[in-house]
Amino acid sequence: GAGVSQSPSNKVTEKGKDVELRCDPISGHTALYWYRQSLGQGLEFLIYFQGNSAPDKSGLPSDRFSAERTGGSVSTLTIQRTQQEDSAVYLCASSSRPGYYNEQFFGPGTRLTVL
Amino acid sequence: AQSVAQPEDQVNVAEGNPLTVKCTYSVSGNPYLFWYVQYPNRGLQFLLKYITGDNLVKGSYGFEAEFNKSQTSFHLKKPSALVSDSALYFCAVRENTGTASKLTFGTGTRLQVTL
């Protein structure tokens, strides 16, 4: 079956511009996660959605970052007024319920470069 | 707070030799532990997990990991390494509270298998 997909695969933008990154989770998966992977570093948790519950936004690094999940499926991560330090690979993952002991399935990521 | 440590940035092994990639964790209660592998320009792939039960967990591609509660470790092992195992390996932990769903990842260990 289809895995987690993300678009675009690569995004180059200028400092100060807004960007939107999209994630399509595996059909039927109710949990969706966003992570950021910077060069030479591990994965940094950003935000987590579970069903209709309020999202866990505790990992968002600043108020320039926001995410939404429409209809319990597709999610969009938005970065406003991008900065060079936002350059990273943004990974999306999904898992089935209950999410806390099920493994997460990752998408291929979006490589964001802020010039 | 939960945390994971991968003390080695890189592990070098000759093909055919056994390999070990180290991971130690810290949680308040009982842990759920995961290993993921990332091949170049790819998303993370799930290898194996420890939830409960046998301390030796077997996973994909011949990998296994041993949960050691007294040493708070979950080292990844393989009896005979292949060149194709060369990749970036991440250990992750989630605390078993029944509600927490955020995975905390280590910084990753690069495995290099040579002929």
PDB file of C-alpha atoms in Angstrom:
ATOM      1  CA  GLY A   1       0.000   0.000   0.000  1.00  0.00           C
ATOM      2  CA  ALA A   2       0.954   3.646  -0.265  1.00  0.00           C
ATOM      3  CA  GLY A   3       3.256   5.022   2.380  1.00  0.00           C
ATOM      4  CA  VAL A   4       3.557   8.504   3.800  1.00  0.00           C
ATOM      5  CA  SER A   5       4.107  11.059   1.078  1.00  0.00           C
ATOM      6  CA  GLN A   6       5.469  14.575   1.370  1.00  0.00           C
ATOM      7  CA  SER A   7       5.638  17.473  -1.025  1.00  0.00           C
ATOM      8  CA  PRO A   8       7.610  19.174  -2.284  1.00  0.00           C
ATOM      9  CA  SER A   9      10.687  16.983  -2.020  1.00  0.00           C
ATOM     10  CA  ASN A  10      12.902  20.054  -2.223  1.00  0.00           C
ATOM     11  CA  LYS A  11      12.141  23.698  -1.552  1.00  0.00           C
ATOM     12  CA  VAL A  12      14.497  26.620  -1.990  1.00  0.00           C
ATOM     13  CA  THR A  13      13.252  29.953  -0.723  1.00  0.00           C
ATOM     14  CA  GLU A  14      14.534  33.370   0.126  1.00  0.00           C
ATOM     15  CA  LYS A  15      14.866  34.615   3.655  1.00  0.00           C
ATOM     16  CA  GLY A  16      11.655  36.253   4.813  1.00  0.00           C
ATOM     17  CA  LYS A  17       9.326  34.279   2.544  1.00  0.00           C
ATOM     18  CA  ASP A  18       6.621  31.939   3.822  1.00  0.00           C
ATOM     19  CA  VAL A  19       6.649  28.239   2.923  1.00  0.00           C
ATOM     20  CA  GLU A  20       4.122  25.435   3.165  1.00  0.00           C
ATOM     21  CA  LEU A  21       5.092  21.788   3.439  1.00  0.00           C
ATOM     22  CA  ARG A  22       2.546  19.056   2.877  1.00  0.00           C
ATOM     23  CA  CYS A  23       2.183  15.579   4.338  1.00  0.00           C
ATOM     24  CA  ASP A  24      -0.195  12.805   3.281  1.00  0.00           C
ATOM     25  CA  PRO A  25      -0.242  10.097   5.960  1.00  0.00           C
ATOM     26  CA  ILE A  26      -1.000   6.443   5.451  1.00  0.00           C
ATOM     27  CA  SER A  27      -4.730   5.961   5.020  1.00  0.00           C
ATOM     28  CA  GLY A  28      -6.405   5.110   8.306  1.00  0.00           C
ATOM     29  CA  HIS A  29      -3.554   6.366  10.487  1.00  0.00           C
ATOM     30  CA  THR A  30      -4.912   8.732  13.096  1.00  0.00           C
ATOM     31  CA  ALA A  31      -1.612   9.966  14.528  1.00  0.00           C
ATOM     32  CA  LEU A  32       0.588  12.355  12.553  1.00  0.00           C
ATOM     33  CA  TYR A  33       3.948  13.821  13.551  1.00  0.00           C
ATOM     34  CA  TRP A  34       6.303  16.462  12.200  1.00  0.00           C
ATOM     35  CA  TYR A  35      10.042  16.370  12.884  1.00  0.00           C
ATOM     36  CA  ARG A  36      12.988  18.451  11.763  1.00  0.00           C
ATOM     37  CA  GLN A  37      16.368  16.960  10.924  1.00  0.00           C
ATOM     38  CA  SER A  38      19.229  19.396  10.701  1.00  0.00           C
ATOM     39  CA  LEU A  39      22.594  18.514   9.219  1.00  0.00           C
ATOM     40  CA  GLY A  40      24.615  16.477  11.688  1.00  0.00           C
ATOM     41  CA  GLN A  41      21.859  16.422  14.255  1.00  0.00           C
ATOM     42  CA  GLY A  42      19.153  14.052  15.295  1.00  0.00           C
ATOM     43  CA  LEU A  43      15.446  14.396  14.830  1.00  0.00           C
ATOM     44  CA  GLU A  44      13.764  17.273  16.581  1.00  0.00           C
ATOM     45  CA  PHE A  45      10.090  16.803  17.418  1.00  0.00           C
ATOM     46  CA  LEU A  46       7.888  19.674  16.217  1.00  0.00           C
ATOM     47  CA  ILE A  47       4.204  18.814  16.556  1.00  0.00           C
ATOM     48  CA  TYR A  48       1.883  15.836  16.967  1.00  0.00           C
ATOM     49  CA  PHE A  49      -1.760  15.321  15.969  1.00  0.00           C
ATOM     50  CA  GLN A  50      -3.950  12.511  17.283  1.00  0.00           C
ATOM     51  CA  GLY A  51      -7.480  12.224  15.948  1.00  0.00           C
ATOM     52  CA  ASN A  52      -9.648  15.135  17.044  1.00  0.00           C
ATOM     53  CA  SER A  53      -7.579  15.907  20.130  1.00  0.00           C
ATOM     54  CA  ALA A  54      -5.762  19.184  20.533  1.00  0.00           C
ATOM     55  CA  PRO A  55      -2.312  18.884  18.921  1.00  0.00           C
ATOM     56  CA  ASP A  56       0.861  18.713  20.994  1.00  0.00           C
ATOM     57  CA  LYS A  57       2.721  21.816  19.809  1.00  0.00           C
ATOM     58  CA  SER A  58       5.429  21.654  22.444  1.00  0.00           C
ATOM     59  CA  GLY A  59       8.235  21.202  19.915  1.00  0.00           C
ATOM     60  CA  LEU A  60       7.528  24.167  17.656  1.00  0.00           C
ATOM     61  CA  PRO A  61      10.644  26.369  17.883  1.00  0.00           C
ATOM     62  CA  SER A  62       8.913  29.720  17.443  1.00  0.00           C
ATOM     63  CA  ASP A  63       5.570  31.328  16.612  1.00  0.00           C
ATOM     64  CA  ARG A  64       6.674  31.469  12.971  1.00  0.00           C
ATOM     65  CA  PHE A  65       5.919  27.749  12.816  1.00  0.00           C
ATOM     66  CA  SER A  66       2.387  26.410  12.653  1.00  0.00           C
ATOM     67  CA  ALA A  67       0.675  23.279  11.422  1.00  0.00           C
ATOM     68  CA  GLU A  68      -2.814  22.109  10.724  1.00  0.00           C
ATOM     69  CA  ARG A  69      -4.423  18.857   9.848  1.00  0.00           C
ATOM     70  CA  THR A  70      -7.586  18.969   7.799  1.00  0.00           C
ATOM     71  CA  GLY A  71     -10.216  16.261   8.030  1.00  0.00           C
ATOM     72  CA  GLY A  72      -7.958  14.080  10.117  1.00  0.00           C
ATOM     73  CA  SER A  73      -5.774  13.329   7.122  1.00  0.00           C
ATOM     74  CA  VAL A  74      -3.511  15.721   5.202  1.00  0.00           C
ATOM     75  CA  SER A  75      -1.312  18.045   7.225  1.00  0.00           C
ATOM     76  CA  THR A  76       0.419  21.285   6.285  1.00  0.00           C
ATOM     77  CA  LEU A  77       3.388  22.733   8.128  1.00  0.00           C
ATOM     78  CA  THR A  78       3.763  26.464   7.551  1.00  0.00           C
ATOM     79  CA  ILE A  79       6.872  28.482   8.283  1.00  0.00           C
ATOM     80  CA  GLN A  80       6.429  32.227   8.105  1.00  0.00           C
ATOM     81  CA  ARG A  81       9.198  34.729   7.480  1.00  0.00           C
ATOM     82  CA  THR A  82      11.750  31.974   6.959  1.00  0.00           C
ATOM     83  CA  GLN A  83      15.247  32.337   8.392  1.00  0.00           C
ATOM     84  CA  GLN A  84      18.454  30.621   7.322  1.00  0.00           C
ATOM     85  CA  GLU A  85      18.441  28.527  10.485  1.00  0.00           C
ATOM     86  CA  ASP A  86      15.164  26.981   9.298  1.00  0.00           C
ATOM     87  CA  SER A  87      17.113  25.120   6.599  1.00  0.00           C
ATOM     88  CA  ALA A  88      16.689  21.425   7.337  1.00  0.00           C
ATOM     89  CA  VAL A  89      14.887  18.288   6.245  1.00  0.00           C
ATOM     90  CA  TYR A  90      11.327  18.250   7.519  1.00  0.00           C
ATOM     91  CA  LEU A  91      10.012  14.750   8.115  1.00  0.00           C
ATOM     92  CA  CYS A  92       6.428  13.666   8.555  1.00  0.00           C
ATOM     93  CA  ALA A  93       5.364  10.380  10.128  1.00  0.00           C
ATOM     94  CA  SER A  94       2.088   8.644  10.875  1.00  0.00           C
ATOM     95  CA  SER A  95       1.005   5.760  13.052  1.00  0.00           C
ATOM     96  CA  SER A  96      -2.155   3.862  13.830  1.00  0.00           C
ATOM     97  CA  ARG A  97      -3.932   3.973  17.173  1.00  0.00           C
ATOM     98  CA  PRO A  98      -2.956   3.668  19.934  1.00  0.00           C
ATOM     99  CA  GLY A  99       0.025   5.710  18.862  1.00  0.00           C
ATOM    100  CA  TYR A 100       2.129   5.370  21.894  1.00  0.00           C
ATOM    101  CA  TYR A 101       3.407   1.855  21.288  1.00  0.00           C
ATOM    102  CA  ASN A 102       2.977   1.564  17.563  1.00  0.00           C
ATOM    103  CA  GLU A 103       5.877   2.349  15.301  1.00  0.00           C
ATOM    104  CA  GLN A 104       5.821   5.461  13.180  1.00  0.00           C
ATOM    105  CA  PHE A 105       6.049   5.333   9.402  1.00  0.00           C
ATOM    106  CA  PHE A 106       8.073   8.153   7.906  1.00  0.00           C
ATOM    107  CA  GLY A 107       7.805   9.999   4.642  1.00  0.00           C
ATOM    108  CA  PRO A 108      10.860  10.815   2.492  1.00  0.00           C
ATOM    109  CA  GLY A 109      11.027  14.357   3.829  1.00  0.00           C
ATOM    110  CA  THR A 110      11.119  17.854   2.390  1.00  0.00           C
ATOM    111  CA  ARG A 111      14.543  19.450   2.139  1.00  0.00           C
ATOM    112  CA  LEU A 112      14.149  23.165   2.845  1.00  0.00           C
ATOM    113  CA  THR A 113      16.918  25.571   1.929  1.00  0.00           C
ATOM    114  CA  VAL A 114      16.601  29.187   2.959  1.00  0.00           C
ATOM    115  CA  LEU A 115      18.964  31.491   1.091  1.00  0.00           C
TER     116      LEU A 115
ATOM    117  CA  ALA B   1      11.729  14.073  30.803  1.00  0.00           C
ATOM    118  CA  GLN B   2      12.728  11.274  28.475  1.00  0.00           C
ATOM    119  CA  SER B   3      16.078  11.193  26.689  1.00  0.00           C
ATOM    120  CA  VAL B   4      18.229   8.948  24.539  1.00  0.00           C
ATOM    121  CA  ALA B   5      21.988   8.823  24.127  1.00  0.00           C
ATOM    122  CA  GLN B   6      23.894   7.286  21.257  1.00  0.00           C
ATOM    123  CA  PRO B   7      27.496   7.648  22.389  1.00  0.00           C
ATOM    124  CA  GLU B   8      29.119   6.823  19.058  1.00  0.00           C
ATOM    125  CA  ASP B   9      28.852   9.144  16.076  1.00  0.00           C
ATOM    126  CA  GLN B  10      30.226   6.423  13.817  1.00  0.00           C
ATOM    127  CA  VAL B  11      30.844   2.684  13.978  1.00  0.00           C
ATOM    128  CA  ASN B  12      33.143   0.969  11.496  1.00  0.00           C
ATOM    129  CA  VAL B  13      32.853  -2.764  10.897  1.00  0.00           C
ATOM    130  CA  ALA B  14      34.245  -5.188   8.344  1.00  0.00           C
ATOM    131  CA  GLU B  15      31.693  -7.177   6.365  1.00  0.00           C
ATOM    132  CA  GLY B  16      30.992 -10.501   8.006  1.00  0.00           C
ATOM    133  CA  ASN B  17      31.892  -9.290  11.474  1.00  0.00           C
ATOM    134  CA  PRO B  18      29.316  -8.748  14.218  1.00  0.00           C
ATOM    135  CA  LEU B  19      28.158  -5.191  14.815  1.00  0.00           C
ATOM    136  CA  THR B  20      26.810  -3.325  17.813  1.00  0.00           C
ATOM    137  CA  VAL B  21      25.317   0.150  17.838  1.00  0.00           C
ATOM    138  CA  LYS B  22      24.878   1.462  21.361  1.00  0.00           C
ATOM    139  CA  CYS B  23      21.885   3.223  22.887  1.00  0.00           C
ATOM    140  CA  THR B  24      21.058   4.203  26.445  1.00  0.00           C
ATOM    141  CA  TYR B  25      17.869   5.867  27.582  1.00  0.00           C
ATOM    142  CA  SER B  26      16.310   7.742  30.467  1.00  0.00           C
ATOM    143  CA  VAL B  27      12.625   7.758  31.350  1.00  0.00           C
ATOM    144  CA  SER B  28      10.652   8.111  34.559  1.00  0.00           C
ATOM    145  CA  GLY B  29       8.728   4.883  34.147  1.00  0.00           C
ATOM    146  CA  ASN B  30       8.749   1.974  31.746  1.00  0.00           C
ATOM    147  CA  PRO B  31      10.039   2.656  28.261  1.00  0.00           C
ATOM    148  CA  TYR B  32       8.939   1.831  24.777  1.00  0.00           C
ATOM    149  CA  LEU B  33      12.127   1.614  22.670  1.00  0.00           C
ATOM    150  CA  PHE B  34      12.589   1.744  18.910  1.00  0.00           C
ATOM    151  CA  TRP B  35      15.338   1.506  16.338  1.00  0.00           C
ATOM    152  CA  TYR B  36      15.085   3.187  12.944  1.00  0.00           C
ATOM    153  CA  VAL B  37      17.459   3.193   9.982  1.00  0.00           C
ATOM    154  CA  GLN B  38      17.928   5.974   7.444  1.00  0.00           C
ATOM    155  CA  TYR B  39      19.513   5.274   4.083  1.00  0.00           C
ATOM    156  CA  PRO B  40      20.912   8.210   2.063  1.00  0.00           C
ATOM    157  CA  ASN B  41      18.214  10.574   0.798  1.00  0.00           C
ATOM    158  CA  ARG B  42      15.507   8.377   2.274  1.00  0.00           C
ATOM    159  CA  GLY B  43      13.108   8.683   5.169  1.00  0.00           C
ATOM    160  CA  LEU B  44      13.467   6.657   8.329  1.00  0.00           C
ATOM    161  CA  GLN B  45      12.515   2.993   8.264  1.00  0.00           C
ATOM    162  CA  PHE B  46      11.381   1.077  11.314  1.00  0.00           C
ATOM    163  CA  LEU B  47      13.681  -1.800  12.328  1.00  0.00           C
ATOM    164  CA  LEU B  48      12.368  -3.120  15.638  1.00  0.00           C
ATOM    165  CA  LYS B  49      10.797  -2.188  18.944  1.00  0.00           C
ATOM    166  CA  TYR B  50      10.679  -3.257  22.563  1.00  0.00           C
ATOM    167  CA  ILE B  51       7.330  -2.944  24.305  1.00  0.00           C
ATOM    168  CA  THR B  52       7.308  -5.702  26.907  1.00  0.00           C
ATOM    169  CA  GLY B  53       8.218  -9.354  27.255  1.00  0.00           C
ATOM    170  CA  ASP B  54      11.442 -10.929  26.009  1.00  0.00           C
ATOM    171  CA  ASN B  55      14.464  -8.726  26.399  1.00  0.00           C
ATOM    172  CA  LEU B  56      15.870  -9.863  23.040  1.00  0.00           C
ATOM    173  CA  VAL B  57      13.896  -8.372  20.191  1.00  0.00           C
ATOM    174  CA  LYS B  58      14.320  -9.479  16.592  1.00  0.00           C
ATOM    175  CA  GLY B  59      13.610  -7.148  13.717  1.00  0.00           C
ATOM    176  CA  SER B  60      14.073  -6.537  10.021  1.00  0.00           C
ATOM    177  CA  TYR B  61      17.158  -7.396   7.938  1.00  0.00           C
ATOM    178  CA  GLY B  62      18.591  -9.720  10.595  1.00  0.00           C
ATOM    179  CA  PHE B  63      18.939  -7.044  13.253  1.00  0.00           C
ATOM    180  CA  GLU B  64      18.164  -7.608  16.898  1.00  0.00           C
ATOM    181  CA  ALA B  65      18.354  -5.558  20.056  1.00  0.00           C
ATOM    182  CA  GLU B  66      18.665  -6.409  23.707  1.00  0.00           C
ATOM    183  CA  PHE B  67      16.756  -4.501  26.347  1.00  0.00           C
ATOM    184  CA  ASN B  68      18.676  -4.227  29.610  1.00  0.00           C
ATOM    185  CA  LYS B  69      16.667  -2.501  32.293  1.00  0.00           C
ATOM    186  CA  SER B  70      19.428  -2.369  34.901  1.00  0.00           C
ATOM    187  CA  GLN B  71      21.805  -0.692  32.458  1.00  0.00           C
ATOM    188  CA  THR B  72      19.011   1.306  30.765  1.00  0.00           C
ATOM    189  CA  SER B  73      20.360   0.188  27.420  1.00  0.00           C
ATOM    190  CA  PHE B  74      18.912  -1.027  24.141  1.00  0.00           C
ATOM    191  CA  HIS B  75      21.887  -1.861  21.923  1.00  0.00           C
ATOM    192  CA  LEU B  76      21.328  -2.829  18.297  1.00  0.00           C
ATOM    193  CA  LYS B  77      23.177  -5.905  17.083  1.00  0.00           C
ATOM    194  CA  LYS B  78      23.690  -8.063  14.025  1.00  0.00           C
ATOM    195  CA  PRO B  79      25.759 -11.261  13.942  1.00  0.00           C
ATOM    196  CA  SER B  80      27.226 -10.662  10.488  1.00  0.00           C
ATOM    197  CA  ALA B  81      27.358  -7.204   8.918  1.00  0.00           C
ATOM    198  CA  LEU B  82      26.756  -6.497   5.240  1.00  0.00           C
ATOM    199  CA  VAL B  83      28.038  -3.560   3.194  1.00  0.00           C
ATOM    200  CA  SER B  84      24.387  -2.768   2.471  1.00  0.00           C
ATOM    201  CA  ASP B  85      23.825  -2.187   6.214  1.00  0.00           C
ATOM    202  CA  SER B  86      25.811   1.048   5.925  1.00  0.00           C
ATOM    203  CA  ALA B  87      23.386   3.771   6.967  1.00  0.00           C
ATOM    204  CA  LEU B  88      22.411   6.123   9.789  1.00  0.00           C
ATOM    205  CA  TYR B  89      20.776   4.429  12.778  1.00  0.00           C
ATOM    206  CA  PHE B  90      18.531   6.143  15.298  1.00  0.00           C
ATOM    207  CA  CYS B  91      17.405   4.908  18.682  1.00  0.00           C
ATOM    208  CA  ALA B  92      14.186   6.368  20.103  1.00  0.00           C
ATOM    209  CA  VAL B  93      12.251   6.158  23.347  1.00  0.00           C
ATOM    210  CA  ARG B  94       8.753   6.910  24.466  1.00  0.00           C
ATOM    211  CA  GLU B  95       7.668   6.779  28.075  1.00  0.00           C
ATOM    212  CA  ASN B  96       4.860   4.359  28.811  1.00  0.00           C
ATOM    213  CA  THR B  97       2.404   6.650  30.524  1.00  0.00           C
ATOM    214  CA  GLY B  98      -0.568   5.700  28.413  1.00  0.00           C
ATOM    215  CA  THR B  99      -0.854   9.215  27.102  1.00  0.00           C
ATOM    216  CA  ALA B 100       2.572  10.454  26.062  1.00  0.00           C
ATOM    217  CA  SER B 101       3.125   9.997  22.351  1.00  0.00           C
ATOM    218  CA  LYS B 102       6.177  12.037  21.565  1.00  0.00           C
ATOM    219  CA  LEU B 103       9.162   9.960  20.466  1.00  0.00           C
ATOM    220  CA  THR B 104      12.536  11.252  21.586  1.00  0.00           C
ATOM    221  CA  PHE B 105      15.324  10.339  19.178  1.00  0.00           C
ATOM    222  CA  GLY B 106      19.038  10.027  19.697  1.00  0.00           C
ATOM    223  CA  THR B 107      21.462  11.962  17.527  1.00  0.00           C
ATOM    224  CA  GLY B 108      22.123   8.941  15.333  1.00  0.00           C
ATOM    225  CA  THR B 109      25.072   6.635  14.707  1.00  0.00           C
ATOM    226  CA  ARG B 110      26.531   6.239  11.261  1.00  0.00           C
ATOM    227  CA  LEU B 111      27.387   2.612  10.512  1.00  0.00           C
ATOM    228  CA  GLN B 112      30.060   2.029   7.901  1.00  0.00           C
ATOM    229  CA  VAL B 113      30.571  -1.549   6.762  1.00  0.00           C
ATOM    230  CA  THR B 114      33.585  -2.175   4.547  1.00  0.00           C
ATOM    231  CA  LEU B 115      34.764  -5.132   2.513  1.00  0.00           C
TER     232      LEU B 115
END
